[in-house]
Structures are given as C-alpha cells and as structure tokens.
C-alpha atoms as a PDB file:
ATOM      1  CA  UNK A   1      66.649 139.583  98.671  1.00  0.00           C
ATOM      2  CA  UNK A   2      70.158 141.625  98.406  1.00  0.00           C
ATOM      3  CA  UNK A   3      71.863 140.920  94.887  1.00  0.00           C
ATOM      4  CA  UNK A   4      74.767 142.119  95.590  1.00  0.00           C
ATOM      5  CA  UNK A   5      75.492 138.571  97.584  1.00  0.00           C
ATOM      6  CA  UNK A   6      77.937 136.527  95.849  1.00  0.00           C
ATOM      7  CA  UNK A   7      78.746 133.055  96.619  1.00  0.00           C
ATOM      8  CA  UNK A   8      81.851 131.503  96.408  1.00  0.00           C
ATOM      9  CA  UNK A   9      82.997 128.017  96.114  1.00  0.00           C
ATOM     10  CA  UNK A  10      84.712 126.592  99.173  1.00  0.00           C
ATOM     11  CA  UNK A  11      88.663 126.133  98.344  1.00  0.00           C
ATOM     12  CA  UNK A  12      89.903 122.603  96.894  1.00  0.00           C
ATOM     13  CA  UNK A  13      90.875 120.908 100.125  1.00  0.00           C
ATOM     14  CA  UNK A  14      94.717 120.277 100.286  1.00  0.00           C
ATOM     15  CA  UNK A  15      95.564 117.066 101.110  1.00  0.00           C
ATOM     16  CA  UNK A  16      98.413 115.877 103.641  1.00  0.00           C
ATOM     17  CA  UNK A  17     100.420 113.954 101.148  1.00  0.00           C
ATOM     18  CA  UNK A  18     100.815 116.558  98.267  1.00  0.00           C
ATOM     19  CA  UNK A  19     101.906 119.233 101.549  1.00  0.00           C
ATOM     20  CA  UNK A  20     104.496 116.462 102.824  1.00  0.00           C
ATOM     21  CA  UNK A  21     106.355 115.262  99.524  1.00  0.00           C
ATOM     22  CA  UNK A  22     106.519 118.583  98.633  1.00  0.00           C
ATOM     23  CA  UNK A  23     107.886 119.588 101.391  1.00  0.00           C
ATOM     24  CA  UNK A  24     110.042 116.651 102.010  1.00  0.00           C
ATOM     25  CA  UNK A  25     111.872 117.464  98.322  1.00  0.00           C
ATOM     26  CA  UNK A  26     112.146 120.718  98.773  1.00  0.00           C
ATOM     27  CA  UNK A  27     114.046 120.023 101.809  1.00  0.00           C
ATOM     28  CA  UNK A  28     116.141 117.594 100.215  1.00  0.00           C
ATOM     29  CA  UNK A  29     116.918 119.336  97.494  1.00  0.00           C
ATOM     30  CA  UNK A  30     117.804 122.960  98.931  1.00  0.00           C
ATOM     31  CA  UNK A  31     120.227 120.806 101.155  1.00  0.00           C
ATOM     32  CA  UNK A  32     121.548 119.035  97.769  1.00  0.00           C
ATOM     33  CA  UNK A  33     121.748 122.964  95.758  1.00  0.00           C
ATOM     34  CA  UNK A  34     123.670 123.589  98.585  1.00  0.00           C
ATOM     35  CA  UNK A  35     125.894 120.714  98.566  1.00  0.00           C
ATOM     36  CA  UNK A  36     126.576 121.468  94.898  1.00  0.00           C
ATOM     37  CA  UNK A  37     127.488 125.081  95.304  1.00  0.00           C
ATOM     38  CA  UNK A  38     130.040 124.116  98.217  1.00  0.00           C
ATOM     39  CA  UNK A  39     131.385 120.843  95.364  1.00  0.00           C
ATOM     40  CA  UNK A  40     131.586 124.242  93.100  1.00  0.00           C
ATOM     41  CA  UNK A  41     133.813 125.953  95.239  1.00  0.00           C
ATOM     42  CA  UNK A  42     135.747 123.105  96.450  1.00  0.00           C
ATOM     43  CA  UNK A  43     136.794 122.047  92.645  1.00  0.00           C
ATOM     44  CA  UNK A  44     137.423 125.666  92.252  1.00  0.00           C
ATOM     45  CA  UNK A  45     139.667 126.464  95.104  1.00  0.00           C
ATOM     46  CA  UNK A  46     141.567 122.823  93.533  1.00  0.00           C
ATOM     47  CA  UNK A  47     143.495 123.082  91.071  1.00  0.00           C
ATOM     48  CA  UNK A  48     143.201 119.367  89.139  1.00  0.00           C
ATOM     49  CA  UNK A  49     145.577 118.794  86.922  1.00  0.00           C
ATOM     50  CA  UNK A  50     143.273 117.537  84.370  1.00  0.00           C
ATOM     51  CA  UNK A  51     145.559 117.223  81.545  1.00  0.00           C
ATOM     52  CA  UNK A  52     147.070 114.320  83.442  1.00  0.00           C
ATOM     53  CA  UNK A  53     144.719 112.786  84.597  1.00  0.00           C
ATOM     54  CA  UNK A  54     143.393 112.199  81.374  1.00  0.00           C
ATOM     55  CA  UNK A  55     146.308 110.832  79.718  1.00  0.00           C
ATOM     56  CA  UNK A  56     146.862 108.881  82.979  1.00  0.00           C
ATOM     57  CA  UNK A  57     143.167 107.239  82.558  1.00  0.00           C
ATOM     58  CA  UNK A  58     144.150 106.581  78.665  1.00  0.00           C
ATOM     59  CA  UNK A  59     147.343 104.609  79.456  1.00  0.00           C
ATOM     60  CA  UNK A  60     146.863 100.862  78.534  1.00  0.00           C
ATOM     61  CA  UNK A  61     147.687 100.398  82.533  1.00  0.00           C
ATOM     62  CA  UNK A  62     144.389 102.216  83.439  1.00  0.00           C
ATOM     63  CA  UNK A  63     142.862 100.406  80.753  1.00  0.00           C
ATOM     64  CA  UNK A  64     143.681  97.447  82.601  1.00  0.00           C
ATOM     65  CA  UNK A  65     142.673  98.465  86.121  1.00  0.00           C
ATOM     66  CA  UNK A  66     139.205 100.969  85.680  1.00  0.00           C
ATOM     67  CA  UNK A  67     136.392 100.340  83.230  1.00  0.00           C
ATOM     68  CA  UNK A  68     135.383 102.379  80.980  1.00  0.00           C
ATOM     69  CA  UNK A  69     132.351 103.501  83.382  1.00  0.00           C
ATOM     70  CA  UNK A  70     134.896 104.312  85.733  1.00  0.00           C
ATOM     71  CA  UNK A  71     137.592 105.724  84.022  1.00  0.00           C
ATOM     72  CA  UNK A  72     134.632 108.479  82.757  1.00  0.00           C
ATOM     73  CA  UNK A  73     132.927 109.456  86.253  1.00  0.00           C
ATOM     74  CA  UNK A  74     136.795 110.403  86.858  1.00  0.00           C
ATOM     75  CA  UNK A  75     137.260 112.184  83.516  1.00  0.00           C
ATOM     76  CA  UNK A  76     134.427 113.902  83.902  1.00  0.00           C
ATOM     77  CA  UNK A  77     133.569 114.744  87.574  1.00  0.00           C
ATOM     78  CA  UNK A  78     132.935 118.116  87.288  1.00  0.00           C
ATOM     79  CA  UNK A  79     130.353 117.868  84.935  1.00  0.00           C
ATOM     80  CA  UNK A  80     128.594 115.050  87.186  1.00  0.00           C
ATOM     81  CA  UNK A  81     128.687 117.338  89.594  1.00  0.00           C
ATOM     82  CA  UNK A  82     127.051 120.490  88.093  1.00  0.00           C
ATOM     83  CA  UNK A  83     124.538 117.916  86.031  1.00  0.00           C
ATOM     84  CA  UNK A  84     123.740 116.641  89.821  1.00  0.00           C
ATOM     85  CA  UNK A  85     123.558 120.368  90.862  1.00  0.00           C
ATOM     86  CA  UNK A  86     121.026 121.459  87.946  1.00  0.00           C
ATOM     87  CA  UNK A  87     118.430 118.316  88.923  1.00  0.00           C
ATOM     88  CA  UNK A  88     118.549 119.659  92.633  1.00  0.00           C
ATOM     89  CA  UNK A  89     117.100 123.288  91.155  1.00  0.00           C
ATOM     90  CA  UNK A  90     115.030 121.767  88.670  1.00  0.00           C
ATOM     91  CA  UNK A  91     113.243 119.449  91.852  1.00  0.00           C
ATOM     92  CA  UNK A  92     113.683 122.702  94.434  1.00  0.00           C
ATOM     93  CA  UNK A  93     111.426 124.494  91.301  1.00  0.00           C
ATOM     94  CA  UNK A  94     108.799 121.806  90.879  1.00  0.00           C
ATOM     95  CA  UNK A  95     108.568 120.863  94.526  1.00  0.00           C
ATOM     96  CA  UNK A  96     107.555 124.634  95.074  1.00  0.00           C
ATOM     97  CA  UNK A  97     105.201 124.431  92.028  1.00  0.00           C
ATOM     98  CA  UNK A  98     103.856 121.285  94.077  1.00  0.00           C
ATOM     99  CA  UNK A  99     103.725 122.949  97.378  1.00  0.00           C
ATOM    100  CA  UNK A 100     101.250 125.576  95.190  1.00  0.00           C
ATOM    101  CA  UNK A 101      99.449 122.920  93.574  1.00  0.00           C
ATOM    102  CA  UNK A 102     100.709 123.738  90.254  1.00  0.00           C
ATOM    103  CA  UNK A 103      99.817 121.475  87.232  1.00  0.00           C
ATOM    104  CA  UNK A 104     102.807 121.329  85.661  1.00  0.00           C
ATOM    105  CA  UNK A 105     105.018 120.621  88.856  1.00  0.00           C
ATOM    106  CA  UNK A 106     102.922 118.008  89.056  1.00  0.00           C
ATOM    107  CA  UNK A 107     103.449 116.529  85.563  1.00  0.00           C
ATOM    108  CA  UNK A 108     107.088 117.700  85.946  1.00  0.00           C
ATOM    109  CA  UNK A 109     107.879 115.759  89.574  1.00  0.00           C
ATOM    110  CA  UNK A 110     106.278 112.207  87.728  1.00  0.00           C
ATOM    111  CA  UNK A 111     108.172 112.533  84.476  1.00  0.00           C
ATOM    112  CA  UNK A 112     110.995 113.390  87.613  1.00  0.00           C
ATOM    113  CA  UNK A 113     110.344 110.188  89.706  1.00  0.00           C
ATOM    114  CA  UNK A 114     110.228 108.078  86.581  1.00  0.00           C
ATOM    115  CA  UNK A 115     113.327 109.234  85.740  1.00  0.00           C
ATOM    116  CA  UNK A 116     114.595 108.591  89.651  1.00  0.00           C
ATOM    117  CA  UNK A 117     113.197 104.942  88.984  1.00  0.00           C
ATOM    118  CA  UNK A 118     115.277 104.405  85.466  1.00  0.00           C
ATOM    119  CA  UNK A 119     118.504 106.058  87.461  1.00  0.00           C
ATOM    120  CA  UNK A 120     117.957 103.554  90.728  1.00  0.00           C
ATOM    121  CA  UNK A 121     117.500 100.979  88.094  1.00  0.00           C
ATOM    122  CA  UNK A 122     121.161 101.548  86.544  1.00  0.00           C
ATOM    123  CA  UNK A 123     122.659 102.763  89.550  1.00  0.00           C
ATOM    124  CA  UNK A 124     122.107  98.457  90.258  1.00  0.00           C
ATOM    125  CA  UNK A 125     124.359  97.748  87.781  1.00  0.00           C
ATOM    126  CA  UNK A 126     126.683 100.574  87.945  1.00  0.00           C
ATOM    127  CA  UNK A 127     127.717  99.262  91.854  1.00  0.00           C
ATOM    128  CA  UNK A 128     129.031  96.130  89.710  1.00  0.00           C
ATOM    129  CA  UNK A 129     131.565  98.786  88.444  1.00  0.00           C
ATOM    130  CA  UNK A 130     132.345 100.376  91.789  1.00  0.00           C
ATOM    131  CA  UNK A 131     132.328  97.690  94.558  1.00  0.00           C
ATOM    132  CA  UNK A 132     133.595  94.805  92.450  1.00  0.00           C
ATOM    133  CA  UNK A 133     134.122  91.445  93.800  1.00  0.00           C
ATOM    134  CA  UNK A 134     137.638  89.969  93.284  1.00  0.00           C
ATOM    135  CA  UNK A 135     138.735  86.933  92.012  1.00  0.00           C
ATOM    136  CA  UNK A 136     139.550  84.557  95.005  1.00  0.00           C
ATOM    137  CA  UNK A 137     143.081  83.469  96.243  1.00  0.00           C
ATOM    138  CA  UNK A 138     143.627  81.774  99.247  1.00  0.00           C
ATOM    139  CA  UNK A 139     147.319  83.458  99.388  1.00  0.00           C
ATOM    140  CA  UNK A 140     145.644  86.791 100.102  1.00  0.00           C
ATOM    141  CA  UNK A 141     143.719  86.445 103.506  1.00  0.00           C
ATOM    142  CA  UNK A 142     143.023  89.782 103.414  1.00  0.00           C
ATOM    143  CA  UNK A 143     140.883  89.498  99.894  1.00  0.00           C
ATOM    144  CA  UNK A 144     138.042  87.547 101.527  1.00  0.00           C
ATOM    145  CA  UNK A 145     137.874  90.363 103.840  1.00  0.00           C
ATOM    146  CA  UNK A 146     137.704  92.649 101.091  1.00  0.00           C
ATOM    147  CA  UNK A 147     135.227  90.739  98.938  1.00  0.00           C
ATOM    148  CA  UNK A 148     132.960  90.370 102.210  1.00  0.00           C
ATOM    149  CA  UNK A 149     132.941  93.999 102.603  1.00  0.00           C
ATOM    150  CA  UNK A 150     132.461  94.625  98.968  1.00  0.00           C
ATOM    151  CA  UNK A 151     129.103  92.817  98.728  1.00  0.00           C
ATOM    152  CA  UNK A 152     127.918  94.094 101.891  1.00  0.00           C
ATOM    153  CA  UNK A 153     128.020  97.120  99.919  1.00  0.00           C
ATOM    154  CA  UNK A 154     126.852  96.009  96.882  1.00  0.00           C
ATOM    155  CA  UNK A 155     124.121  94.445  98.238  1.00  0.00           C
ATOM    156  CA  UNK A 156     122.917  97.233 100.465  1.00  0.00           C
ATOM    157  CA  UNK A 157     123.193  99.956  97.757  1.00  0.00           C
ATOM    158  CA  UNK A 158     121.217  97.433  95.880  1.00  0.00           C
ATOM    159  CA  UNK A 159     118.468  97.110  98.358  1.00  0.00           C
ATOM    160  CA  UNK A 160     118.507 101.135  98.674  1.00  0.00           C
ATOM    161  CA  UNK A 161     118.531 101.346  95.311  1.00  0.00           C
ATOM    162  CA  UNK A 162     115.348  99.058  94.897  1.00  0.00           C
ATOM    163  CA  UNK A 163     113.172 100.993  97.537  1.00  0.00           C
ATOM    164  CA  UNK A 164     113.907 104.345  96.541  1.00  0.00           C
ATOM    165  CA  UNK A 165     112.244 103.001  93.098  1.00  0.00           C
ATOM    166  CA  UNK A 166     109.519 101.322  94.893  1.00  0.00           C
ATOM    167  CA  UNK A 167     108.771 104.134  96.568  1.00  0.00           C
ATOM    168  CA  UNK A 168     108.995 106.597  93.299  1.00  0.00           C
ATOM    169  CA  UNK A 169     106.348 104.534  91.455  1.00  0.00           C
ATOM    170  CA  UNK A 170     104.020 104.499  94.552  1.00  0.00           C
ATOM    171  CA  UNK A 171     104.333 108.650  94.910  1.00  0.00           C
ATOM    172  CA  UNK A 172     103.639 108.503  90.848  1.00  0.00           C
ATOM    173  CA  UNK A 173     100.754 106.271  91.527  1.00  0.00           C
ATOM    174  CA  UNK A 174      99.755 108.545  94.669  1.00  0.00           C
ATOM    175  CA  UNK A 175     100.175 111.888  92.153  1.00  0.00           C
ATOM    176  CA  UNK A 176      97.748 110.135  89.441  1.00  0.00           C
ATOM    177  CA  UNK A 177      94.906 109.460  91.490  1.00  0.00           C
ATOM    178  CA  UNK A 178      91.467 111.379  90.995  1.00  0.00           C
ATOM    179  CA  UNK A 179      91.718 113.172  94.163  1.00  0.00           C
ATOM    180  CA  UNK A 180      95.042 114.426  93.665  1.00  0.00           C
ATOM    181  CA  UNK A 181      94.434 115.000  90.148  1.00  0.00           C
ATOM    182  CA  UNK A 182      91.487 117.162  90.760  1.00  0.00           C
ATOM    183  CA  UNK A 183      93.091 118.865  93.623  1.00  0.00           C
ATOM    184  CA  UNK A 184      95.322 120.367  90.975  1.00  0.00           C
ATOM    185  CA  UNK A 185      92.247 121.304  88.867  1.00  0.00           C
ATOM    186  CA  UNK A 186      92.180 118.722  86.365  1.00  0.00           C
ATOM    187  CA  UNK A 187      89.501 117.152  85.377  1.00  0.00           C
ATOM    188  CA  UNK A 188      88.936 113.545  86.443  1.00  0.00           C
END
C-alpha cells in the first residue's frame, strides 16, 4: 500500500440560508454605505446654519411645538446620519465574515439583530413622536383628514416595525442551531 496517500475530510457543507442572509445584508448594506456617503456630501455641499437652528429649537415656542425627541433628531442630524453610516460598514464587515463562515461574524450579526429587534422595538414608540395624532375639532375638516393619514402611518410603520423584529429573532434562532453552529466550526 502507497503511504504517501493522504485523506482528507470532505468540506463542511454550506448551507442555503447562511449564503442568502449574507448575501441579502451585504446587499443592503453596501446600498445603505452608499446612501450615507452621498447624505455626507449632501450636508457638506449645505451650508446649515446650525447656530440657529439651535437657538431656534431652544425657544419656549419650539418647546411648545417639538418634543424633546424631536427637537434632538433635528439638533443632531448629522451625527444620526454618520452613526447610521458606521452600522452599514460594521453589517457590510460581518455579512462578509458570514458569507466566509467566520465565527465571529456570526456572533457579531446576532448581538447585531438583537440590537435591530431593541431598535424596531423603540422605533414603535418613537412614531408616537413623529406621526402624532391631533386633538379633534370639528371646525377643522381638514384635521380628520390629517389624523386619518397620520395613523395610517403610524400603524403601518408599526406593523413594519413588528416584522422586521419577528423576523430578526427567527434569523438569530436560524444562526443558533447545531447545523449552523457547526457549519462555522463550533462545537455542538
């Protein structure tokens, strides 16, 4: 018998759903990079006056008008946006790292979903403080309109909201299973 024959172990078999959520996110998120390098550009080809702004959002008036929720996301846009621009690299990374059946990514992208779940979660209760319904008056006909349109919204970014998170937990679920687990060379 020859002893120079070596045998190797077949390769892990990759399975469909790893391939197509990674996929699918990196996708998604090299089309939101992108979106947040043309933001970039577009705030820096504006000129906002922020100065003003802010001490318009700190007069008693705007007190009156925005909440405090609100009054920040328009203090503070910028930030938002480059905070919003740093997740998309971060998932672009570990989507990759999934694509190569990386350990980590796959620690990384749950402790990512679970933190999609807890943001779908508030982003319920922050359309209270976007799409708010209005007191009613029966001397604005137009109002009822408004308020119509207004939980349409609220309800459907609610519903959105509620099966992105669904959907989350089920792809954590999916990514702690045995098979995928040992796919990525854990030990079950």
């Amino acid at each position: 018998m020859d002893e120079n024959i070596t045998i190797t172990p077949a390769p892990q078999d990759k399975s469909v759903f790893v391939t197509v959520i990674a996929w699918i996110f990196i996708v998604d998120s090299v089309y939101a990079v992108i979106v947040g390098l043309l933001q970039s550009i577009m705030f820096a080809m504006m000129e906002m006056p922020t100065d003003q702004m802010r001490e318009t959002f700190n007069e008693p008036q705007a007190r009156e008008l925005f909440s405090a929720t609100q009054r920040f996301v328009m203090l503070h846009m910028e930030l938002l946006f480059f905070l919003f621009w740093i997740a998309a690299v971060v998932v672009l990374i570990c989507s990759i790292g999934l694509l190569k059946r990386k350990n980590w990514a796959r620690i990384s992208f749950i402790i990512i979903l679970a933190i999609g779940i807890c943001w779908c979660v508030f982003g319920i209760f922050l359309t209270r403080e976007f799409a708010p319904v209005m007191p009613f008056d029966p001397e604005i006909p137009d109002l009822t309109k408004f308020n119509k349109i207004s939980i349409a919204i609220r309800l459907s970014a609610n519903l959105m909201a509620l099966a992105h998170a669904i959907l989350f937990g089920w792809i954590i679920y999916k990514l702690n299973s045995k098979d995928i687990r040992r796919e990525f060379g854990r030990k079950v």
